[in-house]
Each structure stands twice: as structure tokens, then as C-alpha cells.
XYZ file of N, CA and C in Angstrom:
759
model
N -38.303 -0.940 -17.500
C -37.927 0.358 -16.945
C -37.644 1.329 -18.087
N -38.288 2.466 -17.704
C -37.979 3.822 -18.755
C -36.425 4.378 -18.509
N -35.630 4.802 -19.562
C -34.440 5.297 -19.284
C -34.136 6.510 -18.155
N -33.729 6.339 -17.394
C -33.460 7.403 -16.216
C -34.190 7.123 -15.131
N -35.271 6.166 -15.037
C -36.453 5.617 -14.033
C -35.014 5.067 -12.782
N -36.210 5.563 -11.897
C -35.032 5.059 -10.555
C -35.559 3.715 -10.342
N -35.180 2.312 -10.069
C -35.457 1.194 -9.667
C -34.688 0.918 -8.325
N -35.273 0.273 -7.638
C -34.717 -0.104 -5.805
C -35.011 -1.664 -6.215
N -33.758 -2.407 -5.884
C -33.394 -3.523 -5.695
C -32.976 -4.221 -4.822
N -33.523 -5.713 -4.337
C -32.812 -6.265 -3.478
C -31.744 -7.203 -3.813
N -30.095 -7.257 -3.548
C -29.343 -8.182 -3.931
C -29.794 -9.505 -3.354
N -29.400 -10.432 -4.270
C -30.046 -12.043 -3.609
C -28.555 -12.934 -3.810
N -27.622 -11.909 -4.102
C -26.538 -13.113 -4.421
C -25.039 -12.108 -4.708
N -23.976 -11.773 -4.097
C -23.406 -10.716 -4.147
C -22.318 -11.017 -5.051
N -21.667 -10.130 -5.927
C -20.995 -10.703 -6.870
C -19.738 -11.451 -6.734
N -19.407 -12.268 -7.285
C -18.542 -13.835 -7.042
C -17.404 -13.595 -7.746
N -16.153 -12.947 -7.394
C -14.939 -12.818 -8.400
C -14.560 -14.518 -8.773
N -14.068 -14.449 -10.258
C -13.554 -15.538 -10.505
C -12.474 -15.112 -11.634
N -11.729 -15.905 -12.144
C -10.182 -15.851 -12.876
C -10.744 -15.257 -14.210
N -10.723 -14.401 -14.402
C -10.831 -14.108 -16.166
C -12.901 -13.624 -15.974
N -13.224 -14.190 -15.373
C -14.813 -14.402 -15.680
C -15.526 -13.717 -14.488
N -15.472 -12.615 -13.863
C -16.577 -12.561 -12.546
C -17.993 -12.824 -12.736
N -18.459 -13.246 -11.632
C -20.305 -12.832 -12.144
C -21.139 -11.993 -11.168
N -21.466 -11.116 -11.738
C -22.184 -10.317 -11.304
C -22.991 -10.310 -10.055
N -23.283 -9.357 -9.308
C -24.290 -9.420 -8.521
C -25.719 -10.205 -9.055
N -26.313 -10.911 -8.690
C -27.657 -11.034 -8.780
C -28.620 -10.271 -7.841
N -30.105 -9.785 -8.457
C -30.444 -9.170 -7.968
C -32.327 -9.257 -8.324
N -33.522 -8.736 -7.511
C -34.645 -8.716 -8.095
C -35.358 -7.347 -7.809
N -36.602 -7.217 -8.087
C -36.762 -5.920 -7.609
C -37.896 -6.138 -6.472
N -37.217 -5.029 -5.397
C -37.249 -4.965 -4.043
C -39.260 -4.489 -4.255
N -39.846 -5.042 -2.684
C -41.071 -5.471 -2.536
C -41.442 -3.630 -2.752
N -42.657 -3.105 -2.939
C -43.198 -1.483 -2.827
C -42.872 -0.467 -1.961
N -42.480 -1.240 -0.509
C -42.474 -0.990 0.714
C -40.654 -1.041 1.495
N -40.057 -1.142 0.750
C -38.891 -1.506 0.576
C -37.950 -0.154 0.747
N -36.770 -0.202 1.790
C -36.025 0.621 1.827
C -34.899 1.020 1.912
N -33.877 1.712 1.226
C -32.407 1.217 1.261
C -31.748 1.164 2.630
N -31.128 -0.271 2.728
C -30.839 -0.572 4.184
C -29.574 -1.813 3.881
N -28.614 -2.137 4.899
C -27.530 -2.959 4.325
C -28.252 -4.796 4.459
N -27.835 -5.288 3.839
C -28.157 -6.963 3.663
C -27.976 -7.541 4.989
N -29.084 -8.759 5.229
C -28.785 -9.447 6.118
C -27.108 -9.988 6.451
N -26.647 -10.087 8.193
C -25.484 -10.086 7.701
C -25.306 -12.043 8.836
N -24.271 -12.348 9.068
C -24.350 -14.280 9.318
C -24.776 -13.414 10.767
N -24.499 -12.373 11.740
C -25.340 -12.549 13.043
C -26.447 -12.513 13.001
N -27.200 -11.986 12.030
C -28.548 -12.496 11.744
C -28.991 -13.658 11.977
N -27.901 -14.756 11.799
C -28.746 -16.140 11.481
C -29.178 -16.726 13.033
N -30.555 -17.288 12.779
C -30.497 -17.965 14.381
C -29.460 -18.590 14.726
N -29.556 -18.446 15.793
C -28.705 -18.926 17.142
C -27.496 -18.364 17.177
N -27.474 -17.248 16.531
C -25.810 -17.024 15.908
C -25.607 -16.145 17.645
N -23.962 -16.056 17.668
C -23.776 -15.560 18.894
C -22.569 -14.637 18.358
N -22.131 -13.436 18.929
C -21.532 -12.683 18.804
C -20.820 -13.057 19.771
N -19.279 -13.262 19.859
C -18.123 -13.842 20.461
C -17.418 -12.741 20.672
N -16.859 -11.708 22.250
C -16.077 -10.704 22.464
C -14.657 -10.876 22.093
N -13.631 -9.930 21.748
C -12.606 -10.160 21.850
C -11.380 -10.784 23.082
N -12.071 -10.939 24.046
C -11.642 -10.979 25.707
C -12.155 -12.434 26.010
N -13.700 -13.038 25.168
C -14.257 -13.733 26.010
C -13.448 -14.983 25.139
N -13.796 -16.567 25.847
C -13.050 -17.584 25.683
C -13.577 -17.250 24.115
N -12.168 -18.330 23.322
C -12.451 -17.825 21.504
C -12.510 -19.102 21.004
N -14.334 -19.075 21.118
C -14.872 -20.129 20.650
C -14.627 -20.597 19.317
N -14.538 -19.413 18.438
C -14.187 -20.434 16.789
C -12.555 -21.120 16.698
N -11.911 -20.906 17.749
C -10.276 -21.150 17.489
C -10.722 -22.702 18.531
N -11.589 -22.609 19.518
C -11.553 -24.175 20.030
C -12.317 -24.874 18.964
N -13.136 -24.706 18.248
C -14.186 -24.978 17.337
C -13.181 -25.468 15.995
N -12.017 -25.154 16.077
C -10.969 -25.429 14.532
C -10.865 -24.324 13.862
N -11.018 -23.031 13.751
C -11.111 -22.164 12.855
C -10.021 -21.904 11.828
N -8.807 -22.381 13.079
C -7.488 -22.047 11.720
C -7.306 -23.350 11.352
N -7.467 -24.411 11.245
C -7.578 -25.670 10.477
C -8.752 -25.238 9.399
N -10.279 -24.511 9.440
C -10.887 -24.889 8.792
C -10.231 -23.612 7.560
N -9.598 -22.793 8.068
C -9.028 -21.721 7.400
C -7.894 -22.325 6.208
N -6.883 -22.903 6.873
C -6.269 -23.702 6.114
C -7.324 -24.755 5.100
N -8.011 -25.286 5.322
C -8.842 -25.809 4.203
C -9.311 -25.267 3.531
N -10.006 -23.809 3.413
C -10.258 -23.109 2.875
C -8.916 -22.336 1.635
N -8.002 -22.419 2.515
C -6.780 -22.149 1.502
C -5.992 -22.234 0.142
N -5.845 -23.978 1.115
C -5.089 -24.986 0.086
C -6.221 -25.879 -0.670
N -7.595 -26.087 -0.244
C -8.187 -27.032 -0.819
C -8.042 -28.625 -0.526
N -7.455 -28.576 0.632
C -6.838 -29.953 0.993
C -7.698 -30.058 2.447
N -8.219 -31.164 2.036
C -9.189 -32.042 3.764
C -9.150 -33.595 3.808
N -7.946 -33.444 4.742
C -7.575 -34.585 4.958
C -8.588 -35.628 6.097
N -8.634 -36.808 5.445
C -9.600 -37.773 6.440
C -9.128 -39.416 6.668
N -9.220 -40.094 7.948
C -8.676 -41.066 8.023
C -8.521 -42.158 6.783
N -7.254 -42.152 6.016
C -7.589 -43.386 5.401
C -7.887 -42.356 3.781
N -7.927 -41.044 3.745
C -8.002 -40.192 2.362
C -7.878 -38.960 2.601
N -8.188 -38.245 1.606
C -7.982 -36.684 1.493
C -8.851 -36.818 0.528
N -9.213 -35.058 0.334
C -10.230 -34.519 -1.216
C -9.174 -33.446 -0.990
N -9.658 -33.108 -2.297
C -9.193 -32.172 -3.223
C -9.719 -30.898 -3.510
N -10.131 -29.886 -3.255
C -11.486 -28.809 -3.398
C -10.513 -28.328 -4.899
N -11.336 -28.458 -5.925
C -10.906 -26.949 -6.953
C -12.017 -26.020 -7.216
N -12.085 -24.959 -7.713
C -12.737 -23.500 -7.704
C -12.850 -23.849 -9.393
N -13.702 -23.761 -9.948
C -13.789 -23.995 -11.346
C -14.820 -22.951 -12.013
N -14.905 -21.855 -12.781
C -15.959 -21.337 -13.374
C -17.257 -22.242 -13.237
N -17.564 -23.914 -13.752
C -18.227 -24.124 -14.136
C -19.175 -25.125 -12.770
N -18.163 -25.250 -11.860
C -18.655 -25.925 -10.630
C -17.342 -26.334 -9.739
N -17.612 -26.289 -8.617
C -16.839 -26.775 -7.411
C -16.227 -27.979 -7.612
N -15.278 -28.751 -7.690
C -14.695 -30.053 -8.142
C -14.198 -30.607 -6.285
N -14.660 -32.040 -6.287
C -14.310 -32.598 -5.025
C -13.363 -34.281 -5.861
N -12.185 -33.941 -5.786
C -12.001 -35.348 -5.958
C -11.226 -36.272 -4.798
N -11.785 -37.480 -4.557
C -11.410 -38.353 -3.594
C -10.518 -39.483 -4.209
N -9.049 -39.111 -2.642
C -8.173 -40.098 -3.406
C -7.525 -41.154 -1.485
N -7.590 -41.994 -1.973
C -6.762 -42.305 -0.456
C -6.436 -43.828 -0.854
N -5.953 -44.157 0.518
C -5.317 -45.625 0.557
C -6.198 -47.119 0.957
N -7.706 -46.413 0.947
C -8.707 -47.617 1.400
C -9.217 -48.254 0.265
N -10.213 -49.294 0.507
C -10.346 -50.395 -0.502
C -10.861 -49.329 -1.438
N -11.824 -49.906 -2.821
C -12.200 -48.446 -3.620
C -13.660 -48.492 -3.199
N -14.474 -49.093 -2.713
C -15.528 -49.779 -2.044
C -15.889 -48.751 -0.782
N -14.650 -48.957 0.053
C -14.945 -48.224 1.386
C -14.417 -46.546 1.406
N -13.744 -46.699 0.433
C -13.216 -44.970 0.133
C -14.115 -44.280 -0.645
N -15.257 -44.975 -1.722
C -16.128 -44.505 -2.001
C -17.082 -43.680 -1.042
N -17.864 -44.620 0.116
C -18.876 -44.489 0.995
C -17.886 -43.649 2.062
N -16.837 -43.728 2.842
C -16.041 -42.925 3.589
C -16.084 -41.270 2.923
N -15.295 -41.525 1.463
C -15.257 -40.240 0.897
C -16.410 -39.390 0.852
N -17.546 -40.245 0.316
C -18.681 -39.229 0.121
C -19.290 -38.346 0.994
N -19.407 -39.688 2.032
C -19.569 -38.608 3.623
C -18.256 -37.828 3.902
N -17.238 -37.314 3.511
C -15.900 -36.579 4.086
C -16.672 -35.614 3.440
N -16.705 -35.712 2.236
C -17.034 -34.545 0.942
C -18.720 -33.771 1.432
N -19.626 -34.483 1.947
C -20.804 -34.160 2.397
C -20.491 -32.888 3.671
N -19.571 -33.370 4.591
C -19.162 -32.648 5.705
C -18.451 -31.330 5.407
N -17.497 -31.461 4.190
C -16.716 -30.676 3.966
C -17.370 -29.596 3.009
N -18.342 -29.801 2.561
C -19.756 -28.946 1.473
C -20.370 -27.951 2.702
N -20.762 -28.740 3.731
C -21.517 -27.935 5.030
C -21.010 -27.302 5.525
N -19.226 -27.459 5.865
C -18.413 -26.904 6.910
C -17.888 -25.622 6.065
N -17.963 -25.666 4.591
C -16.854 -24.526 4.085
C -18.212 -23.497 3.081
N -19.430 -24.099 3.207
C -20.094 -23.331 2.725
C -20.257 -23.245 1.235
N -19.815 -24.677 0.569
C -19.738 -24.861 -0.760
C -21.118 -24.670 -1.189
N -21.154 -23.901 -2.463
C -22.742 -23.806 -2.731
C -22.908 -23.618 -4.965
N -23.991 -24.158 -5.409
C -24.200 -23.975 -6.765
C -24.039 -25.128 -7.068
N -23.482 -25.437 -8.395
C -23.470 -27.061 -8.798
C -21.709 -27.228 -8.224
N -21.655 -28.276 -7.539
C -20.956 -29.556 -7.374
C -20.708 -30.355 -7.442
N -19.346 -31.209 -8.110
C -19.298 -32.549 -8.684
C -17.964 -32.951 -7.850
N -18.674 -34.211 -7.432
C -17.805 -35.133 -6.796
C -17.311 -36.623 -7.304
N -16.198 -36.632 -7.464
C -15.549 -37.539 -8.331
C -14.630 -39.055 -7.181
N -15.801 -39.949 -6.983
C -15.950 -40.453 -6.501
C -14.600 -42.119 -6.941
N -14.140 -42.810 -6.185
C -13.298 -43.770 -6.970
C -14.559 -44.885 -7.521
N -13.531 -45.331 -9.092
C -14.923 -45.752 -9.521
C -15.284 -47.401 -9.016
N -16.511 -47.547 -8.810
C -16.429 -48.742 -8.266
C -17.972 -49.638 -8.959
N -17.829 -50.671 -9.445
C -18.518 -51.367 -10.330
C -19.961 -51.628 -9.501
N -20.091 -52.188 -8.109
C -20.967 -52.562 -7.156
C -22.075 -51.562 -7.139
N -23.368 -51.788 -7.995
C -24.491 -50.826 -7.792
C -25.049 -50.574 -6.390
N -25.046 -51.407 -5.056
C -25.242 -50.984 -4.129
C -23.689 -50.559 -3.132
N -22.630 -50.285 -3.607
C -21.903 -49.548 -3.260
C -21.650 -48.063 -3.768
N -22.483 -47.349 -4.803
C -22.613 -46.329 -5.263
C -24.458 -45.952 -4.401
N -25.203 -46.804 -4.784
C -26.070 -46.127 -3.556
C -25.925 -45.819 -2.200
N -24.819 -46.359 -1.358
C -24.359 -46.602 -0.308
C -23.785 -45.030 0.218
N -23.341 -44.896 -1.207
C -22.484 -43.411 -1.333
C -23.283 -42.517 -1.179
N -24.761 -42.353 -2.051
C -25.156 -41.533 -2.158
C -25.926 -41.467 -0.677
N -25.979 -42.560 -0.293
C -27.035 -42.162 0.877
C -26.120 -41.502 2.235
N -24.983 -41.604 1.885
C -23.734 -41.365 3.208
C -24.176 -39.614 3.072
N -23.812 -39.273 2.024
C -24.300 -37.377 1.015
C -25.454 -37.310 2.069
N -26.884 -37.891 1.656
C -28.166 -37.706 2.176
C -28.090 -37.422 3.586
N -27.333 -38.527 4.444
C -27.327 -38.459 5.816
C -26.562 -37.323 6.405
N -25.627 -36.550 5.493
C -24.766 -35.611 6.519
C -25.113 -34.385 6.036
N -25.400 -33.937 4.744
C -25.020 -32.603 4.175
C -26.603 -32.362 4.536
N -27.372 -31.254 5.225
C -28.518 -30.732 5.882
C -29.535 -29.858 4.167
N -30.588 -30.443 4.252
C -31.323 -29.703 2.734
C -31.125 -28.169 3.288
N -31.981 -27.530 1.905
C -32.272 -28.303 1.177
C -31.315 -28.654 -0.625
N -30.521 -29.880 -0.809
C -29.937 -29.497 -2.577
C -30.835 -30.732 -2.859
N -30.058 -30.689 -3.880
C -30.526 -31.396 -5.705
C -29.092 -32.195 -5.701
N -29.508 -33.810 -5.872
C -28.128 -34.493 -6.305
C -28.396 -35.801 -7.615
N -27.431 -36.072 -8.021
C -28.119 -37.312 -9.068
C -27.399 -38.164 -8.669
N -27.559 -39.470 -9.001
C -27.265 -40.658 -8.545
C -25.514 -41.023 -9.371
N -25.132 -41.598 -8.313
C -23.402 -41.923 -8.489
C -23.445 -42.759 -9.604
N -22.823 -42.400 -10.967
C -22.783 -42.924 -12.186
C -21.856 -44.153 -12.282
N -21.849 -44.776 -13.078
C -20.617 -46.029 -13.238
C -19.115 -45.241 -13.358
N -18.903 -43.938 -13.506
C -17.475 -43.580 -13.519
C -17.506 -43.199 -12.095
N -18.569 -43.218 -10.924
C -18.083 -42.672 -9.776
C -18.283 -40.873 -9.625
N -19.125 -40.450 -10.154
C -19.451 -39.117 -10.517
C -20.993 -38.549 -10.207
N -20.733 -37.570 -8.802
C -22.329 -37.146 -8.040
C -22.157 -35.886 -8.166
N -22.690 -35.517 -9.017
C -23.183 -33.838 -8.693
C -24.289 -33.625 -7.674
N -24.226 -32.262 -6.972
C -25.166 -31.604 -6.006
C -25.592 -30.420 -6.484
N -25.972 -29.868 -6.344
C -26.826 -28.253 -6.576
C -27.186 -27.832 -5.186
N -26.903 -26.536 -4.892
C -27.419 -26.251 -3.444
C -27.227 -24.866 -3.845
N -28.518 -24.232 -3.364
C -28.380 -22.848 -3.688
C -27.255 -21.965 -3.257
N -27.040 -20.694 -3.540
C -25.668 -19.888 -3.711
C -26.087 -18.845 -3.454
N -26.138 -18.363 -2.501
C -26.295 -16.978 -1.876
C -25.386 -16.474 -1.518
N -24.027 -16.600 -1.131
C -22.678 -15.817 -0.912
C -21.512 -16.766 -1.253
N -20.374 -15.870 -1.496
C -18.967 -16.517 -1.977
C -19.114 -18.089 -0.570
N -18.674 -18.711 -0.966
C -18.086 -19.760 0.028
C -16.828 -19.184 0.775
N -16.491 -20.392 1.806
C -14.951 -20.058 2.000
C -13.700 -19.972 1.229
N -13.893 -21.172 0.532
C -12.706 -21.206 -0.624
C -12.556 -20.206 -1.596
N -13.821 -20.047 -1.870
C -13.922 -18.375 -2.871
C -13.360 -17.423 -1.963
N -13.656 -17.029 -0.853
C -13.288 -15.988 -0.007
C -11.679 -16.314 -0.075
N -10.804 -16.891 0.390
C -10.035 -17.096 0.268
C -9.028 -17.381 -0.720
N -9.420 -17.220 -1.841
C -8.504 -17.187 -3.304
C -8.509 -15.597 -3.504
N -9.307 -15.037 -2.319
C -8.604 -13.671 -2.498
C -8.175 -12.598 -1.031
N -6.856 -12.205 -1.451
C -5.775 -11.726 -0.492
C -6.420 -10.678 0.907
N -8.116 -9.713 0.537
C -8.688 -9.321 1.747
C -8.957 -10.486 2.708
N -9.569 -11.512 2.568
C -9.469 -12.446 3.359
C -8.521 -12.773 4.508
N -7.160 -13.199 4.084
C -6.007 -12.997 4.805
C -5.825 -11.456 5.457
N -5.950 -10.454 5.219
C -6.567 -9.632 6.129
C -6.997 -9.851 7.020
N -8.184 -9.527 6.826
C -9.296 -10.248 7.651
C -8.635 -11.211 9.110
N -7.999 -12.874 8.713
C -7.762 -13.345 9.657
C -6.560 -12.815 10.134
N -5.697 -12.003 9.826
C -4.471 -11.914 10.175
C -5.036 -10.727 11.505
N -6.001 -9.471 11.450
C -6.942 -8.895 12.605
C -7.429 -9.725 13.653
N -7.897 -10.509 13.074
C -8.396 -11.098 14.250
C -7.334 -12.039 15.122
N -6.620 -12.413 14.509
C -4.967 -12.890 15.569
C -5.157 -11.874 16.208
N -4.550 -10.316 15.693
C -4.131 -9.821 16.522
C -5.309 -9.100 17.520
N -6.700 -9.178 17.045
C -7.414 -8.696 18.107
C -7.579 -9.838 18.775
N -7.059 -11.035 19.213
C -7.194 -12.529 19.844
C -5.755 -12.512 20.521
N -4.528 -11.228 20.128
C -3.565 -11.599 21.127
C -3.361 -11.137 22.156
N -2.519 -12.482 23.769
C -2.919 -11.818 24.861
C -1.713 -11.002 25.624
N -1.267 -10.374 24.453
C -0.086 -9.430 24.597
C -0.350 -8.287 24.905
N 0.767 -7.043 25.313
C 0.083 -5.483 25.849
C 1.084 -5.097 25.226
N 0.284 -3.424 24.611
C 1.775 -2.704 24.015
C 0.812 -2.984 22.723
N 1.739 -1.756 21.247
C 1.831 -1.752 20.188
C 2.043 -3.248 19.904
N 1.238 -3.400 18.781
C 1.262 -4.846 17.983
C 1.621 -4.648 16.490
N 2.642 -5.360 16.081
C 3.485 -5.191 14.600
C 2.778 -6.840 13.828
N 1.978 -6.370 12.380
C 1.951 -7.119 11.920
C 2.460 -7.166 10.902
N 3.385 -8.420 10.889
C 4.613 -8.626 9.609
C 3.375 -9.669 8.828
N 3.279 -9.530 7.632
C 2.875 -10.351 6.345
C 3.349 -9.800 5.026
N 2.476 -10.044 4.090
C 2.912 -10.001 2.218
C 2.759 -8.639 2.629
N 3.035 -8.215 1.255
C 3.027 -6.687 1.058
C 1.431 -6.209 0.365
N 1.253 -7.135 -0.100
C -0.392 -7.539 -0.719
C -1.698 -7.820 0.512
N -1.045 -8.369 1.560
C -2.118 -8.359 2.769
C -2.283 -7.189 3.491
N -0.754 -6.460 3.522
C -0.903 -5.393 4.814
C -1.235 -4.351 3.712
N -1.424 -4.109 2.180
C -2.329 -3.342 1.492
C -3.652 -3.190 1.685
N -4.202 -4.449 1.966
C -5.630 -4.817 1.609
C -6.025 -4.252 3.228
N -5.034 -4.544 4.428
C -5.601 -4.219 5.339
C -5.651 -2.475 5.423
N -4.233 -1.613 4.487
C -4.538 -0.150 4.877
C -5.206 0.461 4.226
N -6.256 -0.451 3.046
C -7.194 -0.154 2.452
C -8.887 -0.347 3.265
N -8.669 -0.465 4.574
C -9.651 -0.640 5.181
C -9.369 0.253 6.636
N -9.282 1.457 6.510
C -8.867 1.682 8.311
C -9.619 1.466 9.220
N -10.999 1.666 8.510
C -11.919 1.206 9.725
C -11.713 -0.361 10.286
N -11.394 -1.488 9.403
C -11.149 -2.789 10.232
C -9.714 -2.271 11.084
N -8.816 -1.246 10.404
C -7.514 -1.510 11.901
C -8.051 -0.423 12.976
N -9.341 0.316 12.328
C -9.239 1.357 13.907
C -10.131 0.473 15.260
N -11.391 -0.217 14.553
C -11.833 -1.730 15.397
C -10.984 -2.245 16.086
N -10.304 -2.683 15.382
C -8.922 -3.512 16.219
C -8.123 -2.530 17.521
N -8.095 -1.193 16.881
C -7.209 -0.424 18.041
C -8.079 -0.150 19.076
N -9.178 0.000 18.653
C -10.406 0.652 20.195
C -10.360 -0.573 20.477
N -10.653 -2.145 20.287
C -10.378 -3.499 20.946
C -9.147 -3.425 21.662
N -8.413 -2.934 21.656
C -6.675 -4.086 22.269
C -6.522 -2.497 23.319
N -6.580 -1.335 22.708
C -6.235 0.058 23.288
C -5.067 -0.083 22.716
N -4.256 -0.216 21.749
C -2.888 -0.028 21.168
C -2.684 0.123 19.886
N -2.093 0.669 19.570
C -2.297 1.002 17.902
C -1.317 -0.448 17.158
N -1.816 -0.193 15.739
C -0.798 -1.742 15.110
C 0.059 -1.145 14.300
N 0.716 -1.528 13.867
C 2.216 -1.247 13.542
C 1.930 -2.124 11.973
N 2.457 -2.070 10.632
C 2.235 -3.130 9.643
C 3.686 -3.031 9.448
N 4.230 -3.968 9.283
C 5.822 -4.845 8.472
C 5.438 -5.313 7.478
N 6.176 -4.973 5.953
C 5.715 -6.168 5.415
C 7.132 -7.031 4.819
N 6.886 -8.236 4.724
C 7.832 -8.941 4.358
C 7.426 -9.501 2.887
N 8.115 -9.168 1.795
C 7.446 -10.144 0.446
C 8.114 -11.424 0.323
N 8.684 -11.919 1.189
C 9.463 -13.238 1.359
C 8.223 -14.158 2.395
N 7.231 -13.342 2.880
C 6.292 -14.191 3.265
C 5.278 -14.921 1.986
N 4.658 -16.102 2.192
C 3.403 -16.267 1.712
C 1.965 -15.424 2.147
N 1.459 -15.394 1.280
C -0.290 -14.315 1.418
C -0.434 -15.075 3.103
N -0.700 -16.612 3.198
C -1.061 -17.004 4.325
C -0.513 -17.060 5.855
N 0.770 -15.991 5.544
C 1.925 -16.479 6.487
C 1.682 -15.529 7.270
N 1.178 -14.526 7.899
C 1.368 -13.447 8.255
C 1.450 -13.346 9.778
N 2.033 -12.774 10.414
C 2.063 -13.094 11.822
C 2.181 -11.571 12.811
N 1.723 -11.965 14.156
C 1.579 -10.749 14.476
C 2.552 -10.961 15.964
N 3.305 -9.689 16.459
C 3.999 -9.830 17.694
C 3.812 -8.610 18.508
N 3.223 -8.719 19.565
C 3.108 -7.609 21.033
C 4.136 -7.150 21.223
N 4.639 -5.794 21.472
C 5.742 -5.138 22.224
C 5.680 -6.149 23.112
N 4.875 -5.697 24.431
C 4.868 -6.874 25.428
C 4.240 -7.960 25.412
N 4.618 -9.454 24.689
C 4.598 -10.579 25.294
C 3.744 -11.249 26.690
């Protein structure tokens, strides 16, 4: 490109805040025919369904604030273990720890960790730190538990003698856990409580002083919310709450 040349681009990967290090948007250049217009958005995706505020609230029977909380703390607990999610510049860290043989917590874990990659939207390189276990067909066992649950298409290598499987799966948007190491997020769900409550009247939402920012930095998500309910919201903030604590209460109950 010549200096001052206009170029039209399509984003392929939107930029990923991280601690000290963000990375950038990725991006290529958009087809001849190409025109500025906003990115595909998840109702795009087949089968996707747009859920009313009124109608039964399918992602809350579905687990949503459990999978929210995982998204949080990094903690997914499973019969017999837990993992560990960490957020790392250099890759997603899964480590498996529990009270089963190291044999069956291997093959248990891997499939927990396979489920928990699909369900939270983990994506890029991933390493899963498996308990180590000497038995060469109990490390294939593992890998094939991965194969059977997590849907292509990634890239994985075979469970090493320390118990150690990386994945690769392409990265097209923050995950959940990324979304959630930052405070709009909690926003975000703390709206949808209150556009999900079946209260009448002004609605007061008490949280951090850092959430009900992020939300009056968005009026258009609280004026959504007010044409939804017909009541305007009220923000409290409490800094004796946690970011995740935030709660919302109806005049009328």
C-alpha cells in the first residue's frame, strides 16, 4: 500500500486483551466487492435461536450461571476431580487434579477437559496437564477420550510420559474465560438478570462500582433493557461487593 491509499479490510480475529501484552486485531484484505458492514454476529450461526425476554429462559435451564461461574473462577468441577482453567499469554493451561486412581483420572480428566474446551469456547494452543501415568495405552486411552468429545476441526499431539497434550483449535473470538477476566462482561450478565426479572416497578442494580461504570458506559445496553421490562433501572453501587456479585431488586417483587 502507497501512503494515504485507502485499504478495506476484513477482521478475522478481534483483538484479545491480555495482562501487560494485548494482541491486536487480526485482519486480511477484504474480497473487490466488499463493503463496510458489521461482522458476523453468534445469531448468525446455524440453528442459533433468538430467546425473548418473556419467553421460557432457555440458557438459565441449559446452566448458564454455572457455566458463567466457570468462566469466572476457572474452576470445573467433575465427579471424582476438578481442572483448573489459567489464561496465559502463551496458551490456555488445563490442569487435572482429583481423588481417582492416576489411570482413571487421566482418561476421566481428559474427557472433562475435552467438554470443558467446547462448552467455554477455549480456542489457539492448549495444554493439558494430564496426571502422569507410566501405562502407554493409558495415555492413548486419554487421547482418544479428547478425539471422542471435543467436535473438529483441532490439531493435538500425543500424551507425553509427563502427562502433557496440547490442542490447537483455531481462534476467532475471545473465549469465555477471556471475556470474563474483564469487568464489561459482568455487565453484560448482571442486564440480563435484570431483563430475566419477574418483578414490576423500577429495578435497582446494586454491584462494584467498576460494573455499574462499564454498564453507564453503554446506555444503549440499559435503554434495551428499559424498552424490555417498561421501567427504568436505578444503579447502586456497593465497593464492598465482588465484580461477580452484583444483584438486582424490583420495587415490586
Amino acid at each position: 500500500m502507497t501512503e494515504g491509499a485507502t485499504l478495506l479490510v476484513e477482521i478475522t480475529r478481534p483483538t484479545t486483551p491480555e495482562p501487560g501484552k494485548p494482541k491486536r486485531a487480526r485482519a486480511r484484505p477484504a474480497l473487490p466487492d466488499a463493503t463496510p458492514c458489521d461482522g458476523p454476529s453468534l445469531a448468525d450461526l446455524p440453528q442459533a435461536r433468538i430467546v425473548g425476554p418473556f419467553d421460557r429462559d432457555l440458557l438459565g435451564d441449559a446452566g448458564w450461571p454455572l457455566l458463567i461461574e466457570e468462566a469466572a473462577t476457572g474452576q470445573v468441577g467433575f465427579p471424582g476431580g476438578a481442572l483448573t482453567i489459567s489464561l496465559t499469554p502463551a496458551m490456555t493451561l488445563i490442569d487435572i487434579d482429583g481423588d481417582l486412581a492416576p489411570a482413571e483420572l487421566a482418561v476421566t480428566g481428559a474427557r472433562e477437559a475435552a467438554r470443558a474446551i467446547a462448552r467455554l469456547d477455549l480456542a489457539g494452543s492448549i495444554g493439558i496437564d494430564l496426571p502422569t501415568v507410566g501405562d502407554k495405552g493409558v495415555r492413548l486411552a486419554a487421547a482418544e477420550a479428547v478425539d471422542a468429545v471435543l467436535p473438529q476441526p483441532f490439531e493435538r499431539t500425543a500424551v507425553n510420559g509427563f502427562g502433557f497434550l496440547q490442542i490447537v483449535r483455531r481462534r476467532t473470538r475471545a473465549s469465555l474465560p477471556e471475556l470474563f477476566a474483564h469487568v464489561p462482561a459482568y455487565a453484560r450478565a448482571l442486564l440480563r438478570q435484570a431483563e430475566r426479572d419477574r418483578g414490576s416497578g423500577e429495578r435497582t442494580l446494586t454491584a462494584h462500582p467498576a460494573v455499574l461504570a462499564a454498564i453507564a458506559a453503554h446506555p444503549d445496553w440499559v435503554g434495551a433493557v428499559e424498552r424490555t421490562l417498561g421501567a427504568t433501572l436505578a444503579l447502586r453501587g456497593d465497593a464492598g461487593l465482588a465484580i461477580s456479585a452484583g444483584h438486582v431488586q424490583a420495587r415490586f417483587p
